[in-house]
XYZ file of C-alpha atoms in Angstrom:
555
model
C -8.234 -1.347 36.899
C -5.834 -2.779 34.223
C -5.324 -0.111 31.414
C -6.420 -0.861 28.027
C -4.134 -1.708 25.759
C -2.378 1.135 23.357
C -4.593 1.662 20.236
C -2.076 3.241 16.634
C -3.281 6.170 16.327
C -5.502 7.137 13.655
C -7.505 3.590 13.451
C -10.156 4.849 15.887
C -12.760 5.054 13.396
C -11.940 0.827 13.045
C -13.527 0.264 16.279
C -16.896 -1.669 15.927
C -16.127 -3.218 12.700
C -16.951 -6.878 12.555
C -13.665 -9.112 13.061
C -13.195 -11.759 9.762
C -12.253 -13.709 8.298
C -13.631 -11.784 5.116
C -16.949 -12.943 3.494
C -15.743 -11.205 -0.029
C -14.445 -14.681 -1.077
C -17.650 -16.590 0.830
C -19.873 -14.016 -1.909
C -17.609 -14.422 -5.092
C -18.026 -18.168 -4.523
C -21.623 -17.810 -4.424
C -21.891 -15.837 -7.458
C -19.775 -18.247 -9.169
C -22.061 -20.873 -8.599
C -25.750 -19.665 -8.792
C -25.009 -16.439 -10.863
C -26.014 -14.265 -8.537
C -26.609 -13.598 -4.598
C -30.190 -14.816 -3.981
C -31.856 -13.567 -0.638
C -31.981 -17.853 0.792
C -28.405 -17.629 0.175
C -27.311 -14.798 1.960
C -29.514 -15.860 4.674
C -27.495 -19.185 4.773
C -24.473 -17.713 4.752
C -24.773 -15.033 7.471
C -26.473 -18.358 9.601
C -23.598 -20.449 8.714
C -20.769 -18.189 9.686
C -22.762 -16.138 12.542
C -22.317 -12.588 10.857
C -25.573 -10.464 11.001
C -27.514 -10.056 7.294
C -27.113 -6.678 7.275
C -23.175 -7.150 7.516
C -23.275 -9.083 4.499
C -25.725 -6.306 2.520
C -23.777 -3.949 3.868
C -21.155 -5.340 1.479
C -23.334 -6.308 -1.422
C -24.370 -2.605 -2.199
C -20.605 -1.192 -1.517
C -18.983 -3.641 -4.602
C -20.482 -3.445 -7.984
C -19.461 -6.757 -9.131
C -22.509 -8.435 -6.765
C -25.546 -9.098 -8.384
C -28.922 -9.246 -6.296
C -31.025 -9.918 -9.547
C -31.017 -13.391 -11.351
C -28.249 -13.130 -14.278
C -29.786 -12.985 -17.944
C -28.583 -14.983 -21.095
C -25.956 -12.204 -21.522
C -24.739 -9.511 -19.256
C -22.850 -7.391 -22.111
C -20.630 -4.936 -20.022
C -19.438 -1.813 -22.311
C -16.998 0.514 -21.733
C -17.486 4.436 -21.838
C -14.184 5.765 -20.502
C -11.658 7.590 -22.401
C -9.637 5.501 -24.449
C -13.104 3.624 -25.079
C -14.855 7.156 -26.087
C -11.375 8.151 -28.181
C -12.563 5.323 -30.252
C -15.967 5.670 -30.818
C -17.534 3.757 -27.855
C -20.750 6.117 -27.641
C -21.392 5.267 -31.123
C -20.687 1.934 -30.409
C -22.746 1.751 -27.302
C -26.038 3.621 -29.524
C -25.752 0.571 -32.516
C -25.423 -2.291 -29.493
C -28.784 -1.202 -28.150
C -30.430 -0.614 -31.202
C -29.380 -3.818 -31.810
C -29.923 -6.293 -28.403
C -31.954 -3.283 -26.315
C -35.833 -4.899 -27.159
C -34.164 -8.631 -26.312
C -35.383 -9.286 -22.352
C -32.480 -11.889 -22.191
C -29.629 -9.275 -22.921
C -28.717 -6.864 -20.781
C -26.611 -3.447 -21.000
C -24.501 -1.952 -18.841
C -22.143 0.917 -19.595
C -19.655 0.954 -16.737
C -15.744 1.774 -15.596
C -12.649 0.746 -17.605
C -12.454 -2.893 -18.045
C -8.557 -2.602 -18.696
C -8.991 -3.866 -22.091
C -8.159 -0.670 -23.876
C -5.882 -1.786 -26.538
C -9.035 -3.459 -27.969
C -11.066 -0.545 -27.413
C -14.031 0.088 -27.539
C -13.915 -2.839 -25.196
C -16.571 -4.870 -23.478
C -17.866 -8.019 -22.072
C -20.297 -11.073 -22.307
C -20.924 -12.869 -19.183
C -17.573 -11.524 -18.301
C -15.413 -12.930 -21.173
C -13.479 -9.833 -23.100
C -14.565 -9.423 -26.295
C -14.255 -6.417 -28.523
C -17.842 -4.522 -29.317
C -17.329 -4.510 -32.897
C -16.780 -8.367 -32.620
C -20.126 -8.588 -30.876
C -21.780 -6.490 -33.523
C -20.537 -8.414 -36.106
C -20.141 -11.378 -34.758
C -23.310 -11.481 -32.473
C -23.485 -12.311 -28.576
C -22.539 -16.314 -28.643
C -19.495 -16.264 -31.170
C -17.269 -13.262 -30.274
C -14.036 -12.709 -31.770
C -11.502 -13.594 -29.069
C -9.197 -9.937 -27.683
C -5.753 -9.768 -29.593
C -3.596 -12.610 -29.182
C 0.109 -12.008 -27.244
C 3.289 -12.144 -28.739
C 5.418 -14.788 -27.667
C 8.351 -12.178 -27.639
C 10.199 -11.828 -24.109
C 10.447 -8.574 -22.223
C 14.160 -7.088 -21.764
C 13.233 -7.337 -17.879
C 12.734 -11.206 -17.752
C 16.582 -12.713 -16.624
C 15.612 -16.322 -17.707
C 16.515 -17.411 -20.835
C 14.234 -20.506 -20.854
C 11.688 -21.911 -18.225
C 13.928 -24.341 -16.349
C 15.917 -21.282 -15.493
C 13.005 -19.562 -13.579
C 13.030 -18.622 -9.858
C 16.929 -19.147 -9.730
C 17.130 -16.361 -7.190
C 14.448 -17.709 -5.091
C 16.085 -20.951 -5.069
C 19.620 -19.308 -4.411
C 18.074 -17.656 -1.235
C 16.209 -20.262 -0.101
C 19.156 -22.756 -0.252
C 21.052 -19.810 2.077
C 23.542 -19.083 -1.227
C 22.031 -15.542 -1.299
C 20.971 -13.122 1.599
C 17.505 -11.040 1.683
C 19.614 -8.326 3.120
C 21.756 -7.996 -0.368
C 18.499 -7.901 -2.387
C 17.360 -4.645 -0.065
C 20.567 -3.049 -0.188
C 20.327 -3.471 -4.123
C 17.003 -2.685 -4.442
C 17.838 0.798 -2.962
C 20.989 1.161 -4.795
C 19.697 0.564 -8.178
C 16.898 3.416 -7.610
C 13.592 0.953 -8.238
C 10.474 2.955 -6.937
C 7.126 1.921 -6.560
C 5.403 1.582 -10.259
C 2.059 1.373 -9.052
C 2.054 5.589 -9.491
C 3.253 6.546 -5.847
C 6.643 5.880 -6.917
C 8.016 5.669 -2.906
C 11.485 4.037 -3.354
C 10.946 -0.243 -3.037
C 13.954 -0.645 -1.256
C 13.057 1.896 1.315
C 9.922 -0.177 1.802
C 11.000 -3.307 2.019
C 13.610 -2.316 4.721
C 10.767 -1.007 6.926
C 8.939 -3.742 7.001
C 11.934 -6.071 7.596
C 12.238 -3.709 10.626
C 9.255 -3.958 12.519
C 8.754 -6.467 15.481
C 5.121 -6.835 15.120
C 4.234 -10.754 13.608
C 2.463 -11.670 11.579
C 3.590 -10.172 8.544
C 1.781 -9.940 5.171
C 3.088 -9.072 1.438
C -0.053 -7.866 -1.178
C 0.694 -7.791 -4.664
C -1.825 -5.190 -5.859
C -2.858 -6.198 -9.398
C -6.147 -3.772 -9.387
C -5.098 -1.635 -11.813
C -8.854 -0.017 -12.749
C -7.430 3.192 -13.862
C -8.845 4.966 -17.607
C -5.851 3.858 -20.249
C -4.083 1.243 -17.498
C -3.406 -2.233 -18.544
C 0.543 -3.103 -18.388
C -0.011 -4.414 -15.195
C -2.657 -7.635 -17.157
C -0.239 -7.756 -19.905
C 2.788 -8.701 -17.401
C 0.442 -10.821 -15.765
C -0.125 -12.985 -18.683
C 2.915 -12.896 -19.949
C 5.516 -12.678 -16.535
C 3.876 -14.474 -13.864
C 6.751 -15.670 -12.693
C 8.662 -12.937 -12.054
C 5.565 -11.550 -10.254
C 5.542 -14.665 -8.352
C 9.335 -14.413 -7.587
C 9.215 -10.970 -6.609
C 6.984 -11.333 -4.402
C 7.963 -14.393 -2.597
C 11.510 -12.613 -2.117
C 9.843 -9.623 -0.570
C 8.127 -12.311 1.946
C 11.650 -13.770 2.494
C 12.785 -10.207 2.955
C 9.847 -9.058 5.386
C 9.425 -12.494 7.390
C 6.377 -12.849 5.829
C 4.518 -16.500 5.623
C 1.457 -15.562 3.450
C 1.499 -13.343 0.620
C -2.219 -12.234 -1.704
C -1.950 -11.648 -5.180
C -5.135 -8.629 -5.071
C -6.475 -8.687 -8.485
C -9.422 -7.400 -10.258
C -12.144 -9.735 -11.273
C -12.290 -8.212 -14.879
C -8.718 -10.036 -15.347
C -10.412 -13.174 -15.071
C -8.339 -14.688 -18.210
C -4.741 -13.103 -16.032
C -5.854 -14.812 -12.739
C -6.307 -17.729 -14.542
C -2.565 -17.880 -15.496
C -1.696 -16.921 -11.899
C -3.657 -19.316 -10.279
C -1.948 -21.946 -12.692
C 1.546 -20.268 -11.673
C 1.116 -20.509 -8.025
C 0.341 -24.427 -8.758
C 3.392 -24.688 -10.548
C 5.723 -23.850 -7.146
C 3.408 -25.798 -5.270
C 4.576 -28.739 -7.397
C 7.939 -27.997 -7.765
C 8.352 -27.247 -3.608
C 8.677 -23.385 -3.758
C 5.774 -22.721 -2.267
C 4.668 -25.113 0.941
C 5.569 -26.010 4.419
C 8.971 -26.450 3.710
C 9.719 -24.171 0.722
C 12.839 -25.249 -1.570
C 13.863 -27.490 2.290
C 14.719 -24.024 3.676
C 12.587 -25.653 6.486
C 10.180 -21.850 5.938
C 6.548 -21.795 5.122
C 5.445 -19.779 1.903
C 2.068 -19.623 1.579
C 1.050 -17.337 -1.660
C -3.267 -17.239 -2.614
C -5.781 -15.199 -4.923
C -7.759 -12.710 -3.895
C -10.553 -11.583 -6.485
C -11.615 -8.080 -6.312
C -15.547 -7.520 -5.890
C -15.080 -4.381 -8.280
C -14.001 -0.547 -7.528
C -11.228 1.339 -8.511
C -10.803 2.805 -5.733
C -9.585 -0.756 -4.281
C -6.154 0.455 -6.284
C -5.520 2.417 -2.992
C -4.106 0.663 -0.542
C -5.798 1.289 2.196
C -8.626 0.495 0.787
C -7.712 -2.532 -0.530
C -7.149 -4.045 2.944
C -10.122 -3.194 4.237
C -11.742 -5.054 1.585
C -9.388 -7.819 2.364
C -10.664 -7.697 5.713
C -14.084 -8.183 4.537
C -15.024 -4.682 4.935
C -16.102 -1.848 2.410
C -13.465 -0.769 0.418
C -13.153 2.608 1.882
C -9.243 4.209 2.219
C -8.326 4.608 5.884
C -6.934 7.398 7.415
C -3.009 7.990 7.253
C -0.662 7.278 9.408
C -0.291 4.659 10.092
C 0.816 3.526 6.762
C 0.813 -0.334 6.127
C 4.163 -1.069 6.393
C 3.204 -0.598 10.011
C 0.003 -0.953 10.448
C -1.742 -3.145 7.920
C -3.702 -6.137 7.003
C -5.054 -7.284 10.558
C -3.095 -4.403 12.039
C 0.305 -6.336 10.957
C 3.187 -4.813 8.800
C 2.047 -5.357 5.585
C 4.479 -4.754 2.378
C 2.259 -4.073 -0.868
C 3.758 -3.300 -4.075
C 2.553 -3.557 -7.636
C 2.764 -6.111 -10.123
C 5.262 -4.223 -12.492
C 7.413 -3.682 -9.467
C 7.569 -7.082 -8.115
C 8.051 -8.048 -11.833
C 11.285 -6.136 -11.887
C 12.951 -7.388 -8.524
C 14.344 -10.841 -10.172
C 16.467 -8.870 -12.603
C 17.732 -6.437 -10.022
C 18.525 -9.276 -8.029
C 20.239 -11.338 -10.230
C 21.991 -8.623 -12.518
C 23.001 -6.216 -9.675
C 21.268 -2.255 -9.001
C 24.397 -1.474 -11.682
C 22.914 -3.078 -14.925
C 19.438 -1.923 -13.867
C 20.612 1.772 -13.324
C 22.429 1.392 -16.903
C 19.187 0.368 -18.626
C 17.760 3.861 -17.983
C 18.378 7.352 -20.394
C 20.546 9.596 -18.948
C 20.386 9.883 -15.160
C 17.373 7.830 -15.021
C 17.641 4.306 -13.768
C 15.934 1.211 -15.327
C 12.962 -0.155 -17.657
C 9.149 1.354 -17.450
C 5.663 -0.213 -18.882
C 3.868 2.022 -20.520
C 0.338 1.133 -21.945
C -0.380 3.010 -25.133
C -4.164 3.790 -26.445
C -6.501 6.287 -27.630
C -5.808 7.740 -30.823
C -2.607 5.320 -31.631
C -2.084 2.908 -35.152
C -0.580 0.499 -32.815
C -2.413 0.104 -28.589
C -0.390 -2.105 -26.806
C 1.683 -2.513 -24.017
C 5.783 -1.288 -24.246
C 8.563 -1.823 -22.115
C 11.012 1.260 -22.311
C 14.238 2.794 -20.708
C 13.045 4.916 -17.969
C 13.387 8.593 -19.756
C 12.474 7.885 -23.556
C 10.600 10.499 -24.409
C 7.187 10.568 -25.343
C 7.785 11.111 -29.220
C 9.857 8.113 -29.301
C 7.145 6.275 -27.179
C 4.782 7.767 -29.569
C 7.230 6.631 -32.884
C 6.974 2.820 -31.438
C 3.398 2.764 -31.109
C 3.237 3.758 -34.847
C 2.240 7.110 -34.426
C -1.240 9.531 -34.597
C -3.935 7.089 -36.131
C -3.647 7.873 -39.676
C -1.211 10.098 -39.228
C -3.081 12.783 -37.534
C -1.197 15.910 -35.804
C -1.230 14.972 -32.133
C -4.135 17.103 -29.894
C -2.528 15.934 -26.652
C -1.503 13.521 -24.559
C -1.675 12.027 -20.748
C 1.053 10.150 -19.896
C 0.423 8.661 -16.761
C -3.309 7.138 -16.950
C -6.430 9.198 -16.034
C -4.864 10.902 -12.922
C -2.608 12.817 -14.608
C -2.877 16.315 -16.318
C -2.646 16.709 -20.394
C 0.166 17.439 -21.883
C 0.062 19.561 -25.540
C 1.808 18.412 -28.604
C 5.060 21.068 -28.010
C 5.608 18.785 -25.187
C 6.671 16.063 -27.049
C 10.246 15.738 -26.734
C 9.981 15.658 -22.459
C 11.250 12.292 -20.969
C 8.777 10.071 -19.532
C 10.049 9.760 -16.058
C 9.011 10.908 -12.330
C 11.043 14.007 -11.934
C 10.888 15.578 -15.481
C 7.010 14.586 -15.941
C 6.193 16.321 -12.402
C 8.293 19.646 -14.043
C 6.207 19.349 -17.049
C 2.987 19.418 -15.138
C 1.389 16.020 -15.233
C 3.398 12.808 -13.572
C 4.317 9.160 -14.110
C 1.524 7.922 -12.665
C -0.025 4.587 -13.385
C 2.028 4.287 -16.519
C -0.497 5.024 -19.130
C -0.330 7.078 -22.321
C -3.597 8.162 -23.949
C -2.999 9.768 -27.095
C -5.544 12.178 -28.352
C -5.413 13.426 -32.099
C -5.849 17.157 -33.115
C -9.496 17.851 -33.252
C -10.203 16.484 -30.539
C -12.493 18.199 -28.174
C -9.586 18.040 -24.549
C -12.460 19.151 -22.433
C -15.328 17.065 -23.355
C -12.116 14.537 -23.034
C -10.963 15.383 -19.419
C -15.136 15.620 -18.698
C -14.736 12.377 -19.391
C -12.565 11.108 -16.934
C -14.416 13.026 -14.541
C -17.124 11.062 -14.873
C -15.228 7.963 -14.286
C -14.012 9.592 -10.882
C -17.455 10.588 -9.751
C -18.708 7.118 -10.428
C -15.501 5.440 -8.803
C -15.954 7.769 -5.538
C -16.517 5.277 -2.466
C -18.611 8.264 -1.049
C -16.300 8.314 2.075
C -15.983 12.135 2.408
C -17.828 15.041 1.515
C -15.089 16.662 -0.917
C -14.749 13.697 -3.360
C -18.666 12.721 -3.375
C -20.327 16.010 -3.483
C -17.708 17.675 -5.562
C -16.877 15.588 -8.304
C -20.699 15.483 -8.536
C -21.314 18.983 -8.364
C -18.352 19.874 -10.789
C -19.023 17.234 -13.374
C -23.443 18.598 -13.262
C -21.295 22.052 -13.760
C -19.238 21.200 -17.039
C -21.443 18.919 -18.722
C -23.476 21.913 -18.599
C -21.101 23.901 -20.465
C -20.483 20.910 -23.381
C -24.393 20.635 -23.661
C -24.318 24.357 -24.474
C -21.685 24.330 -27.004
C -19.577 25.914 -24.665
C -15.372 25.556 -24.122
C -12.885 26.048 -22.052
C -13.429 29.556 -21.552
C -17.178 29.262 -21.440
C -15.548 27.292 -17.520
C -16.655 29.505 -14.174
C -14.149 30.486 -11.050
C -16.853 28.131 -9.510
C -14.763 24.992 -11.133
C -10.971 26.357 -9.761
C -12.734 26.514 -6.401
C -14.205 23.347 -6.355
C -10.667 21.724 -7.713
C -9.061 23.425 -5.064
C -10.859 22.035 -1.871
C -10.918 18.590 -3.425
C -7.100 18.905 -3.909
C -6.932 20.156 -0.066
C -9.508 18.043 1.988
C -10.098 14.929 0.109
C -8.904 11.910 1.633
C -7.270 10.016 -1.148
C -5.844 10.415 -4.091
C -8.914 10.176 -6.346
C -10.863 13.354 -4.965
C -7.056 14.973 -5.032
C -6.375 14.583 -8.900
C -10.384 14.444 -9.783
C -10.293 17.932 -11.298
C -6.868 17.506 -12.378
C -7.279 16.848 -16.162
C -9.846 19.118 -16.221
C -7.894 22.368 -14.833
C -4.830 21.223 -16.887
C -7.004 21.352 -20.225
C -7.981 24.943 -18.851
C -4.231 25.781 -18.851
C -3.467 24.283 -22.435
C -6.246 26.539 -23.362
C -4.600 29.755 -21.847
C -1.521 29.028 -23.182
C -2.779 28.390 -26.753
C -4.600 32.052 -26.708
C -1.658 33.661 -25.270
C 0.653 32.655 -28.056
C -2.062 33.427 -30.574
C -2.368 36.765 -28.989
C 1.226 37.523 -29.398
C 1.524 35.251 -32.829
């Protein structure tokens, strides 16, 4: 009997799931069209391409951007997360349904972040950002359009002017420039990951150069769903060439012929400018059967994102790639190795991709020089909460976060800071003597909270931190993908437990042993990273609280 042939371990679990090609973009395109996923159209589709109907719900219920009820003259889509509630989205949210709640043709839904927080409290019509106070001003069919972009260039871009664009690209493809000196400086000028994992790029791209396995993939992940995160739209908007670039050097590097831009379907105005991108190299040859006459195929597409933060990890992004639900697989095998189809698969952000032009073209030397101190290169932060001036910054890695702080104007009205998180809802609070620490990976991780997504929520004295980091337990309860026990029963269970204590007037010390315990298994047994750093925010608020009655105690 001929043996079967050897499975990677830790994929078992995959056996049984229906092969693709994905129906995720079959379903978008539906939606699209009718506005919704009718019952005779699901039933079409599942005849047409052979998959069973309860395949297709299978995937309908998983991905909360599907709709199985007709759409109504206006889907308004608020936000309740943190920079949202820092700004008075729950009053907000009260005056929009006093206002549209007894209209049957308007509908409210509070959801997740829609990565619109430097207009915050942020929301949608039919999809289309607007700001809520625009819509209560302005009413439901003339919103005030989000806050226009500066025109202003971002110290990472190498290009002077337009015609200059993809010179590196070009200089490889016309065999002036070798993929192997863009690895060796990507790992000499110190460029890690920016999506928050921060795992070294050149590291990564030299692995999956290495492996033998065809065909290979490259994934730019542009689902950045994360409380506070939006530097990744902004340099989507504004870069989208150097995303492009970046990423079609990485397939060069890799021997990859297809590359996916992942993106969120909330960044519909972002894809937009992508999707316009990617038909610029088309035109101009870069992207083809015979990209730049290199005589290599470079294929880069869109892939829309049916909705779910937890499609940020990637792991779970390719399975929703694959057409399945976006649950995070089991690790090893890592992509690199094992990943889209079971093929090496190299997936970085969009701020990192965004940075690999410069590197290339100005050498790991300048990049390493643009940092503070011993830190090495430029960082995106988003700003918002409690900030005169939300936006998006690019930085030298280690500024600290009063100068980060200075250049987003400050404390709204010049408030005393409360606290801070500096990288996005995963990471722990920070108190107001930690001002002067440098915003980098190492120093951040000494502190107590990390890098993370790149996000800095500011939070003005007064403000209530736990009913805050209660907050952005919420959003990871309602993010969960329900995969394991840990994550869905105990961000539940802990966020029934502490919204208890906030109902009853209660504060950080009014919090039980019950809570530690509960953070502790999650941290332990969870999966992924959401069940992991659920409780975070939460425990670290406990801690600010200690400390602050210790030094009162000896004050």
């Amino acid at each position: 009997m001929a043996e079967a042939p050897p499975r990677a371990p830790g994929v078992e679990a995959r056996a049984g799931k229906f092969p693709g090609p994905s129906l995720i973009p079959a379903l978008n395109a539906i939606q699209e069209r009718v506005g919704w996923l009718p019952r005779t159209e699901l039933v079409a589709l599942s005849r047409d391409v052979r998959r069973p109907l309860y395949e297709i719900e299978g995937l309908i219920s998983f991905y909360p951007h599907f709709r199985t009820d007709p759409r109504v003259r206006a889907e308004l889509r608020v936000c309740h997360d943190l920079s949202c509630w820092l700004r008075g989205a729950d009053e907000r949210i009260a005056a929009l349904k006093e206002r549209y709640g007894a209209d049957a043709d308007v509908e409210i839904v509070e959801g997740s972040c829609l990565g619109r927080c430097d207009t915050a409290p942020a929301c949608t019509v039919n999809e289309a950002p607007a700001p809520m106070d625009a819509v209560l001003v302005t009413g439901l069919d003339h919103p005030a359009p989000p806050r226009a972009r500066s025109g202003a260039r971002w110290p990472n871009d190498p290009y002077p002017a337009p015609e200059d664009r993809y010179a590196v690209l070009r200089d490889v493809l016309g065999g002036r420039l070798d993929v192997a000196d863009i690895i060796a400086a990507l790992k000499d000028s110190g460029l890690r990951g920016m999506g928050g994992a921060g795992f070294p790029t050149g590291r990564k791209w030299d692995l999956v150069a290495a492996q033998e396995a065809t065909p290979k993939y490259v994934i730019c992940n542009a689902d950045e769903s994360e409380p506070g995160t939006f530097k990744d739209r902004e340099i989507l908007a504004t870069q989208p060439h150097l995303v492009l670039e970046g990423m079609l050097l990485g397939m060069l590097a890799a021997g990859a012929g297809e590359g996916w831009v992942f993106i969120r379907h909330e960044y519909g105005p972002e894809e937009r400018v992508i999707r316009r991108e990617i038909e610029h190299l088309r035109e101009i040859g870069l992207v083809g059967p015979d990209a730049g006459g290199s005589g290599t195929r470079l294929s880069v597409e869109v892939f829309t994102s049916p909705g779910g933060y937890i499609l940020g990890e990637e792991s779970a992004l390719i399975e929703c790639m694959e057409g399945h639900r976006g649950e995070p697989r089991n690790k090893p095998p890592f992509p690199g190795t094992y990943g889209l189809h079971g093929k090496p698969t190299l997936m970085n952000s969009v701020e990192t991709f965004a940075h690999v032009p410069v590197i290339a073209a100005r050498g790991a030397r300048w990049w390493q020089a643009q940092g503070r101190g011993d830190q090495a290169g430029l960082k995106f932060f988003a700003v918002s909460g409690h900030v005169e001036r939300p936006g998006v910054y690019c930085i030298p890695m280690g500024t600290t976060v009063r100068e980060l702080l200075d250049l987003a104007g400050g404390v709204t009205g010049g408030q005393p800071l409360g606290a801070i998180q500096p990288g996005g809802a995963s990471s722990n609070f920070m108190g107001p003597d930690q001002l002067d620490v440098a915003l980098d990976f190492g120093t951040l991780q000494a502190a107590g909270s990390m890098l993370g997504s790149g996000a800095m929520v500011v939070m003005a004295e007064g403000t209530d931190l736990l009913a805050a980091a209660v907050n952005v337990l919420r959003f990871f309860r309602d993010e969960s993908c329900g995969k394991c026990v840990p994550c869905r029963v105990g961000s539940a269970k802990a966020h029934v437990i502490l919204d208890g204590v906030l109902v009853a007037g209660g504060g950080p010390a009014d919090v039980g042993s019950d809570i530690r315990d509960l953070a502790e298994v999650m941290r332990r047994t969870s999966i992924c990273g959401l069940g992991q750093v659920a409780l975070g925010p939460v425990m670290s608020v406990l801690r600010l609280a200690e400390a602050q009655g210790l030094a009162e105690d000896h004050g």
